Each structure stands twice: as structure tokens, then as C-alpha cells.
Coordinates of C-alpha atoms in Angstrom, one line a residue:
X82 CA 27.2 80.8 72.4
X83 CA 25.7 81.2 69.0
X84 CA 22.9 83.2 70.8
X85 CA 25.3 85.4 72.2
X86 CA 27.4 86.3 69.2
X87 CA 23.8 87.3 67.6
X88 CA 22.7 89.9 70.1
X89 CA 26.6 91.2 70.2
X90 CA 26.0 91.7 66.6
X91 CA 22.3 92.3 66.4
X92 CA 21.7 95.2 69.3
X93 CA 19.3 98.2 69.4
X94 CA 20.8 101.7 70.9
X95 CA 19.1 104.3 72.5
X96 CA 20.8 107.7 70.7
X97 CA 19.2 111.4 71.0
X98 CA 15.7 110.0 72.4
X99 CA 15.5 107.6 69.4
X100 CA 16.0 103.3 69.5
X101 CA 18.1 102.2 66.5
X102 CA 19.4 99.3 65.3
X103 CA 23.1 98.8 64.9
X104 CA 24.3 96.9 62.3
X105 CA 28.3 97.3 62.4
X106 CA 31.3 98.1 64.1
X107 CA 32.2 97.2 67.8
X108 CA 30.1 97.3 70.9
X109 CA 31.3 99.9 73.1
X110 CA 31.2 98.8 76.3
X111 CA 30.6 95.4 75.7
X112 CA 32.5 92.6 77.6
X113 CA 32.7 90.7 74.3
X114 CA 34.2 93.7 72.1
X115 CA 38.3 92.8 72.9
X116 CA 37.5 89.2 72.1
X117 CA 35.8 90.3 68.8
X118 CA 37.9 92.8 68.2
X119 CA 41.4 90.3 68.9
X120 CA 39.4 87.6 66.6
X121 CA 38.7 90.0 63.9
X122 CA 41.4 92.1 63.5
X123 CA 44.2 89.0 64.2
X124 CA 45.1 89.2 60.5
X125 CA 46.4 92.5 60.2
X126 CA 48.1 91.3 63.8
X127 CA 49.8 88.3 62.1
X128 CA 51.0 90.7 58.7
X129 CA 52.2 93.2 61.4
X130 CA 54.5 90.7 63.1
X131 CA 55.8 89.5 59.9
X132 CA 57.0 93.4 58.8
X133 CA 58.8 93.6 62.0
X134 CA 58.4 96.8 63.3
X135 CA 57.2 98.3 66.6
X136 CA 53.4 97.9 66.4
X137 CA 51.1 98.1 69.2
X138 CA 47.1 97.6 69.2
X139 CA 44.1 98.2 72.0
X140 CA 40.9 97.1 70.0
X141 CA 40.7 98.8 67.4
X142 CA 43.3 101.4 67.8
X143 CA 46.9 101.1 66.9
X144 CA 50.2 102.4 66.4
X145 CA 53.3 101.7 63.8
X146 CA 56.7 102.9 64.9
X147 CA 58.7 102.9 61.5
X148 CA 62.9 103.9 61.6
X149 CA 62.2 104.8 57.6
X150 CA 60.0 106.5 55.4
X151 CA 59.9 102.7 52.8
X152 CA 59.4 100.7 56.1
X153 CA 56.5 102.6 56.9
X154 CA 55.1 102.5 53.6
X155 CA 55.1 99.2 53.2
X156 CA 53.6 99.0 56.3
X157 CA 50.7 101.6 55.5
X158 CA 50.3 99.6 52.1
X159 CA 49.6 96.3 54.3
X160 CA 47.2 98.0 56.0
X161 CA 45.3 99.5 53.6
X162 CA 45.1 96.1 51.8
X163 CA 44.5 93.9 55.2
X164 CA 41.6 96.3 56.2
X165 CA 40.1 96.1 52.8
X166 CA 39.9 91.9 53.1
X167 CA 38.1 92.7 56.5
X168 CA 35.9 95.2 55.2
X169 CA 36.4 97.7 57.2
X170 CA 37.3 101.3 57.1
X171 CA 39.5 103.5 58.6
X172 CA 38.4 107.1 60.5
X173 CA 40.1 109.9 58.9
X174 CA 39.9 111.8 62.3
X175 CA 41.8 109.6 64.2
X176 CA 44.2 108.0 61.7
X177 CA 47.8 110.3 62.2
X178 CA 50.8 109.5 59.4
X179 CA 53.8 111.5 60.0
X180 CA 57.1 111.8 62.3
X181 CA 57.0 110.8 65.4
X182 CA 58.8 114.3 66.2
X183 CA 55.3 115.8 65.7
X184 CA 53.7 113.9 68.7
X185 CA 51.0 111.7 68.3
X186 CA 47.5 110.9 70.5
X187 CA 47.1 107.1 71.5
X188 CA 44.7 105.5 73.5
X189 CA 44.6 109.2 75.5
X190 CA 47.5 110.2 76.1
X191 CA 49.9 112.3 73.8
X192 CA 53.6 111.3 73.0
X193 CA 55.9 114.0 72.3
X194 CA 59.1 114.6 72.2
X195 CA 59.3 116.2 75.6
X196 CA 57.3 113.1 77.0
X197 CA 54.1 111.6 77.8
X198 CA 51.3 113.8 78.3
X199 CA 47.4 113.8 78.5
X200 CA 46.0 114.2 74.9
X201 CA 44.0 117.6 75.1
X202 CA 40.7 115.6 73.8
X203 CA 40.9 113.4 76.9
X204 CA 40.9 116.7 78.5
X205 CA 37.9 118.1 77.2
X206 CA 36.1 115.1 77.4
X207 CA 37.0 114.7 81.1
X208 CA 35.4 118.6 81.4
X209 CA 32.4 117.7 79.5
X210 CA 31.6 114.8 81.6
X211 CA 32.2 116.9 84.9
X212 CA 29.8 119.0 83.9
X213 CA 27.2 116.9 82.8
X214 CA 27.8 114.7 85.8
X215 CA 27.2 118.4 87.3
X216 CA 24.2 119.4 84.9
X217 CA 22.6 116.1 85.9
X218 CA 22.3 116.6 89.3
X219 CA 25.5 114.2 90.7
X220 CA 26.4 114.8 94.3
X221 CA 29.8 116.1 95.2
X222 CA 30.7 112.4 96.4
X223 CA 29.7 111.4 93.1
X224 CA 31.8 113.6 90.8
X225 CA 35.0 113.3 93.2
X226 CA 34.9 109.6 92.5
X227 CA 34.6 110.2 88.8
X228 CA 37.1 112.6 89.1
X229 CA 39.7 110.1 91.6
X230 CA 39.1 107.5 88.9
X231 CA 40.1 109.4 85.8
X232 CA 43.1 111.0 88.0
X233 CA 44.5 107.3 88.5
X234 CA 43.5 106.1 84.9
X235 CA 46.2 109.1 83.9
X236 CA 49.0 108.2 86.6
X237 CA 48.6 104.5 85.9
X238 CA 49.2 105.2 81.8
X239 CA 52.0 107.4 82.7
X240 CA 53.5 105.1 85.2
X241 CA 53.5 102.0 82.8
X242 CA 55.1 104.2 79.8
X243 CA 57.4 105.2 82.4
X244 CA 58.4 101.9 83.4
X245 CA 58.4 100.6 80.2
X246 CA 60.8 103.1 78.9
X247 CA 63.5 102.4 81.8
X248 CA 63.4 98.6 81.1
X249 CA 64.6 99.5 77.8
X250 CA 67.2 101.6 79.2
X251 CA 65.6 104.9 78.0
X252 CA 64.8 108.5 79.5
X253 CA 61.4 110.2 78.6
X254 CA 60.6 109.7 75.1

């Protein structure tokens, strides 16, 4: 097991044409990365549950539904000081603080106001890997199946929010 935990943390990537050594953050694509990532991050879980409000996390992604401006302060406060125990660092591209009227991206998908949507960088990324699938020389068999697969990844997301919301006895967000 020891063994194990050492590669996960001790792993070369192939980037650009170049081998590198990666020395932090989480795997992607590993089968190990929700385990480490639920084992690391089970702190800021824990401080989470103990503020009481709506907060939801995949990995390393997550979302705090506030009712008021102090509650969510104090939850951003916790936070800040949780991830600065673990070490670790937010990314200011994909950290969002503001009404939930706005619409926010999570996990792909957009939540607005007039409902749940496909967030337009899932969009784009969906294109770009059509065409490189495409620019790469993928039969048509090959991108319809990419193409089914993302299709039901969307319609699954959108089902689940859906039922979701009617178990709690609400419409569309």
C-alpha cells in the first residue's frame, strides 16, 4: 500500500513532447485521486458541516449556497483558513463569489436562474476534442461514440438536478 501511495505521489507526465516530474496536486485520471482527494480535503468537509449551510464537493471542486452575505463570509473565512492548514491554494480562474442570481459553472454545467444548462467551457472543450479526435485521424464510429457518451454525461447531470429539485418540492432552479 505504501508503494502505491509513493508512485500516486511520485509520477512522471509526458506534456508537450517533454517527461516531467510532478510533485503536487491530484492525479487526473487516477483511480486513487477521490480517495485522496476525500482523505485530504475531509477537514474543510467536517468545518463545512459544522457552518450549516448547503455545501456540496466532487474532488476538489465545490460549492457554498449562503441565504446571507455574513453567512457566507464566515464561510469564505473558513475556507481561506482550512486551505491554508492543508497547504494548498485556490485557482483564481475557477473560484466564483457572488449571487447565485448571476449563475454559476459547477462540475460543467451552468446554474442559472432560468435553469440548468451546459457551461459554455464544457462546450468548447467538447468542440476541441471533436476535432482533434477528427485531426487525429478517428473513424466516424469513433467520434459518434465520443460524441453518444458526452450526450448522456449531459442528460444524466440534468436528469439528477432535475430529480433532485422535485424531491424537494421545487420547479427549475
Amino acid at each position: 500500500m505504501r508503494d502505491l501511495v509513493w508512485q500516486y505521489l511520485h509520477r512522471t507526465i509526458y506534456d508537450d513532447g517533454l517527461y516531467r516530474e510532478v510533485k503536487r496536486g491530484i492525479a487526473l485520471g487516477c483511480p486513487l485521486s477521490p480517495l485522496m482527494g476525500a482523505l485530504y480535503l475531509h477537514r474543510l468537509d467536517e468545518r463545512m458541516a459544522e457552518l450549516g449551510l448547503f455545501y456540496a464537493r466532487f474532488m476538489d471542486d465545490w460549492v457554498i449556497l449562503a441565504p446571507t452575505r455574513w453567512k457566507l463570509r464566515k464561510a469564505i473565512k473558513v475556507v481561506n483558513q482550512t486551505l491554508a492548514e492543508l497547504k494548498v491554494q485556490q485557482h483564481p480562474d475557477k473560484t466564483f463569489i457572488g449571487r447565485i442570481a448571476r449563475g454559476f459553472d459547477f462540475l460543467g454545467y451552468r446554474f442559472s436562474s432560468s435553469g440548468l444548462g451546459i457551461a459554455p467551457r464544457t462546450i468548447e472543450r467538447f468542440e476541441e476534442r471533436m476535432a482533434r479526435l477528427y485531426e487525429q485521424g478517428a473513424d466516424a464510429s469513433r467520434i459518434g461514440a465520443y460524441a453518444r457518451h458526452w450526450w448522456r454525461w449531459v442528460r444524466a447531470g440534468v436528469t439528477l438536478m432535475d430529480q433532485a429539485l422535485a424531491e424537494r418540492g421545487r420547479s427549475r432552479l
